Amino acid sequence: MCSATVLPASPSFQSIEEKLREQLKEMKRTSFGTEYVAFHASRDEVIALAASEMVNTFRRVVLDPVRGLVMLMSPSARHEGISGYMDDFVGSVSTLKGIKTEKLRATRWRREIDPKNTGNEADCSFYFGRKAVDFAKAYARSEEEADAYSFRTPPDLVVEVGLTHVSEEKYLSYLDKGVVEFWQLNARPRRQGRRIMTATFLDLQAESGPLEIDTSLNLPDITPAHVIRFIHLRSGKLLDHYEVIDAVRNLLEDENGGTMIREEAEEYELAS
């Protein structure tokens, strides 16, 4: 849980922007180099921040008035690169398995009842199956219909890269919005300046609360180890769409690759 300062209630617009400026003086960095600030605020303060142009200069935003959570992030190039790999991976797996998919990347997810401009911007987010088809039809009619569909229909899968000590609160915010499956990618330190990348899959709506799972709920037979192995294979290579699909096909079909996946479990070493 985050130990950040709780801001005073009933702010004026000017006072909450001044509080934000103070918080921005203490920017932190994730394991992938993304700069961020995270703190707690009252519901009224979160709603006030949602109207601030200062907030909207950040490329990833979480404004949760229910949990009083504010996270503002400027993703690093490495962070964005890995997010792009996840779009490639999920899209390719879906193609190979014949699953209709709509990539929604950094959509700001909120419910119809939530205040305007609040919500969570994911690193990657996806609709599958009927939801993907219905969203595409809504978008073809108008952006307004697509927005309305997203307000009442949470994504099937959210992926976050390089989460921080407030990661639990962040995925609980997705839980509140009805998201079922959540993938968390992170890096932890290792000796000599190298790091280990890890992947965790969660069922956010499990009866007993968020539950770590061995395989994807939406993509049959896909495991955290497949994700890590793909990132390992993809890193440093410029591949076109068809080459990415071939790489994923080989990863899923190659028995030697399967053996390596089991040996690597859910981590591999990253150079700094």
C-alpha atoms as one frame of an Amber mdcrd trajectory, in Angstrom:
protein
   0.000   0.000   0.000   1.091   3.535  -0.694   2.130   5.647   2.264   1.646
   8.943   0.427   0.218  12.049   2.026  -3.565  12.429   2.103  -4.583  15.835
   0.795  -7.121  18.023   2.638 -10.794  17.900   1.583 -12.896  20.481  -0.330
 -10.132  22.074  -2.395 -10.317  25.024  -4.729  -9.104  24.338  -8.247  -6.001
  26.467  -7.668  -5.139  24.794  -4.374  -5.313  21.254  -5.751  -3.077  22.208
  -8.688  -0.598  23.680  -6.215  -0.673  20.429  -4.218   0.013  18.539  -7.437
   3.011  20.775  -8.189   4.396  19.931  -4.746   3.941  16.191  -5.379   5.665
  16.477  -8.764   8.837  17.658  -7.044   9.256  14.086  -5.746   8.876  12.050
  -8.946   9.901   8.390  -8.643  11.002   5.780 -11.185   9.773   2.244 -11.834
  12.042  -0.704 -12.575  11.687   0.103 -16.307  12.610   3.771 -15.949   9.109
   5.249 -16.104   8.746   8.420 -14.043   5.646   8.636 -11.885   4.001  10.332
  -8.958   1.412   8.570  -6.787  -0.580   9.864  -3.847  -3.949   9.729  -2.132
  -6.565  12.456  -2.263 -10.213  12.955  -1.359 -12.956  12.221  -3.884 -13.491
  15.947  -4.486  -9.783  16.492  -5.072  -9.556  13.626  -7.557 -12.523  15.039
  -9.473 -10.930  18.487  -9.441  -7.658  17.057 -10.762  -9.557  15.394 -13.616
 -10.284  18.867 -14.992  -6.663  20.014 -14.774  -4.587  20.428 -17.913  -1.545
  19.549 -15.801  -2.847  16.010 -15.357  -3.558  15.512 -19.035   0.053  16.223
 -19.995   0.928  12.759 -18.598   0.756   9.778 -20.948  -0.684   7.383 -18.354
  -3.211   8.536 -15.788  -5.089   6.896 -12.917  -7.717   9.062 -11.229  -9.810
   6.886  -8.943 -12.237   8.909  -6.798 -13.547   5.750  -5.106 -10.165   4.649
  -3.742  -8.753   8.182  -3.645  -5.801   7.131  -5.811  -3.894   9.442  -8.145
  -1.083   8.071 -10.347   0.492  10.145 -13.117   3.121   8.507 -15.316   5.539
   9.416 -18.113   6.518   6.028 -19.590  10.120   5.402 -20.623  11.074   4.080
 -24.060  11.703   0.618 -22.572   8.312   0.671 -20.869   6.576   1.586 -24.142
   8.584  -1.001 -26.041   7.476  -3.833 -23.769   3.876  -2.572 -23.907   4.125
  -2.773 -27.695   5.453  -6.324 -27.453   2.356  -7.239 -25.440   0.085  -5.832
 -28.146   2.027  -7.954 -30.666   1.908 -11.067 -28.509  -1.781 -10.951 -27.615
  -2.743 -10.032 -31.171  -0.694 -12.894 -32.641  -1.951 -15.484 -30.154  -5.516
 -14.389 -30.890  -4.939 -14.700 -34.646  -3.454 -18.168 -34.291  -6.270 -19.324
 -32.014  -9.022 -17.721 -34.085 -10.142 -15.333 -31.333 -11.596 -11.988 -32.365
  -9.611  -9.238 -30.603  -9.825  -5.478 -30.287  -6.688  -3.731 -29.027  -7.579
  -0.734 -26.868  -4.116   0.148 -25.456  -4.312   3.221 -23.197  -8.078   3.760
 -23.134  -9.076   5.531 -19.910 -11.468   3.034 -18.338 -14.300   4.307 -16.172
 -17.889   3.364 -15.433 -20.905   5.383 -16.554 -21.450   6.459 -12.936 -17.871
   7.734 -12.519 -17.086  11.467 -12.858 -15.953  12.762 -16.252 -12.241  12.349
 -17.100 -11.556  10.014 -14.153 -10.521   6.381 -14.645  -7.520   4.156 -15.339
  -5.319   4.300 -18.443  -3.815   0.856 -18.975  -0.558   0.091 -20.741  -2.494
  -2.449 -22.831  -6.150  -3.483 -22.787  -8.218  -5.843 -24.917 -11.706  -7.014
 -25.774 -12.120 -10.596 -26.996 -14.862 -12.490 -28.811 -18.330 -10.938 -28.785
 -17.125  -7.851 -26.912 -14.520  -7.174 -29.619 -17.152  -7.503 -32.366 -19.706
  -5.331 -30.564 -17.155  -2.620 -29.812 -16.002  -2.534 -33.449 -19.615  -2.134
 -34.591 -20.205   0.647 -32.044 -17.041   2.457 -33.178 -18.088   2.139 -36.825
 -21.291   4.009 -35.965 -19.588   6.813 -34.008 -16.901   7.569 -31.418 -19.671
   8.527 -29.011 -21.217   5.043 -29.254 -17.801   3.447 -28.800 -17.213   5.542
 -25.675 -20.630   4.620 -24.316 -19.886   0.932 -24.941 -16.553   1.154 -23.114
 -18.196   2.885 -20.131 -20.566  -0.035 -19.573 -18.245  -2.861 -20.730 -14.891
  -3.397 -18.969 -11.981  -4.885 -20.954 -11.419  -8.642 -20.812  -7.690  -8.228
 -20.200  -5.510  -5.427 -18.838  -1.690  -5.530 -18.970   0.481  -3.249 -16.826
   4.265  -2.911 -17.170   6.624  -1.976 -14.349   4.136  -1.553 -11.538   5.221
   0.033  -8.268   4.548  -0.316  -4.566   0.999   0.942  -5.238   0.348  -1.870
  -7.737  -2.136  -3.585  -5.427  -4.287  -0.480  -5.258  -4.062  -0.076  -9.010
  -5.307  -3.558  -9.837  -8.016  -3.252  -7.187  -9.158  -0.149  -9.054  -9.508
  -2.334 -12.175 -11.352  -4.927 -10.080 -13.885  -2.242  -9.093 -14.502  -1.556
 -12.787 -15.258  -5.213 -13.515 -11.993  -6.277 -15.188 -11.519 -10.048 -14.849
  -7.973 -10.775 -16.065  -4.875  -8.724 -15.216  -1.271  -9.316 -16.287   1.516
  -7.654 -14.324   5.040  -7.412 -15.778   7.860  -6.234 -13.579  11.625  -6.302
 -13.114  13.472  -6.949  -9.891  17.146  -6.195  -9.193  19.923  -8.749  -9.505
  23.650  -8.521  -8.943  26.041  -6.706 -11.315  23.431  -4.254 -12.580  21.229
  -6.866 -14.194  17.550  -7.470 -13.554  15.047 -10.305 -13.736  11.788  -9.761
 -15.591   8.748 -11.494 -14.128   5.129 -11.952 -15.187   2.084 -12.640 -13.030
  -1.470 -13.435 -14.173  -4.370 -12.554 -11.841  -8.068 -13.423 -11.824  -9.384
 -10.215 -10.283 -12.947 -11.467  -9.861 -12.148 -14.760  -8.129 -14.631 -15.559
  -5.363 -11.984 -15.337  -2.640 -10.492 -12.105  -4.031  -7.736 -11.487  -6.629
  -6.089 -14.850  -7.309  -2.822 -15.667  -9.057  -3.488 -18.100 -11.917  -1.259
 -20.404 -13.976  -2.923 -19.873 -17.379  -4.832 -17.086 -19.076  -8.606 -16.977
 -18.679  -9.040 -15.488 -22.164  -6.237 -17.096 -24.179  -6.314 -20.888 -23.653
  -3.044 -22.530 -22.561  -1.079 -19.250 -22.461   1.067 -18.914 -19.334   3.216
 -16.172 -17.779   6.257 -18.065 -19.033   5.049 -17.741 -22.644   4.857 -13.970
 -22.163   8.371 -13.723 -20.762   9.797 -16.015 -23.444   8.208 -13.893 -26.182
   9.657 -10.677 -24.740  13.056 -12.386 -24.631  12.738 -13.464 -28.270  11.341
 -10.112 -29.419  13.824  -7.811 -27.660  16.257  -6.094 -30.011  14.638  -7.461
 -33.182  12.765  -5.428 -35.786   9.984  -7.744 -36.985   7.079  -7.065 -39.294
   3.547  -8.281 -38.586   3.997 -11.652 -40.294   7.367 -12.296 -38.671   5.843
 -11.645 -35.244   3.063 -14.169 -35.934   5.645 -16.728 -37.089   7.688 -16.138
 -33.933   4.634 -16.703 -31.738   3.617 -19.790 -33.731   7.088 -21.267 -33.323
   7.080 -20.432 -29.630   3.775 -22.215 -29.063   4.539 -25.225 -31.277   8.266
 -25.837 -30.757   8.814 -28.649 -28.252  12.292 -27.331 -27.459  10.765 -23.925
 -26.808   8.293 -25.590 -24.481  11.152 -27.185 -22.576  12.908 -23.839 -22.294
   9.709 -22.213 -21.058   9.487 -24.750 -18.246  13.142 -24.265 -17.355  12.917
 -20.471 -17.336   9.688 -20.595 -15.339   8.394 -17.026 -15.204  11.527 -14.920
 -15.404  14.593 -14.090 -17.463  17.546 -11.786 -17.074  17.503  -8.292 -18.567
  20.581  -6.204 -19.272  20.476  -2.720 -17.758
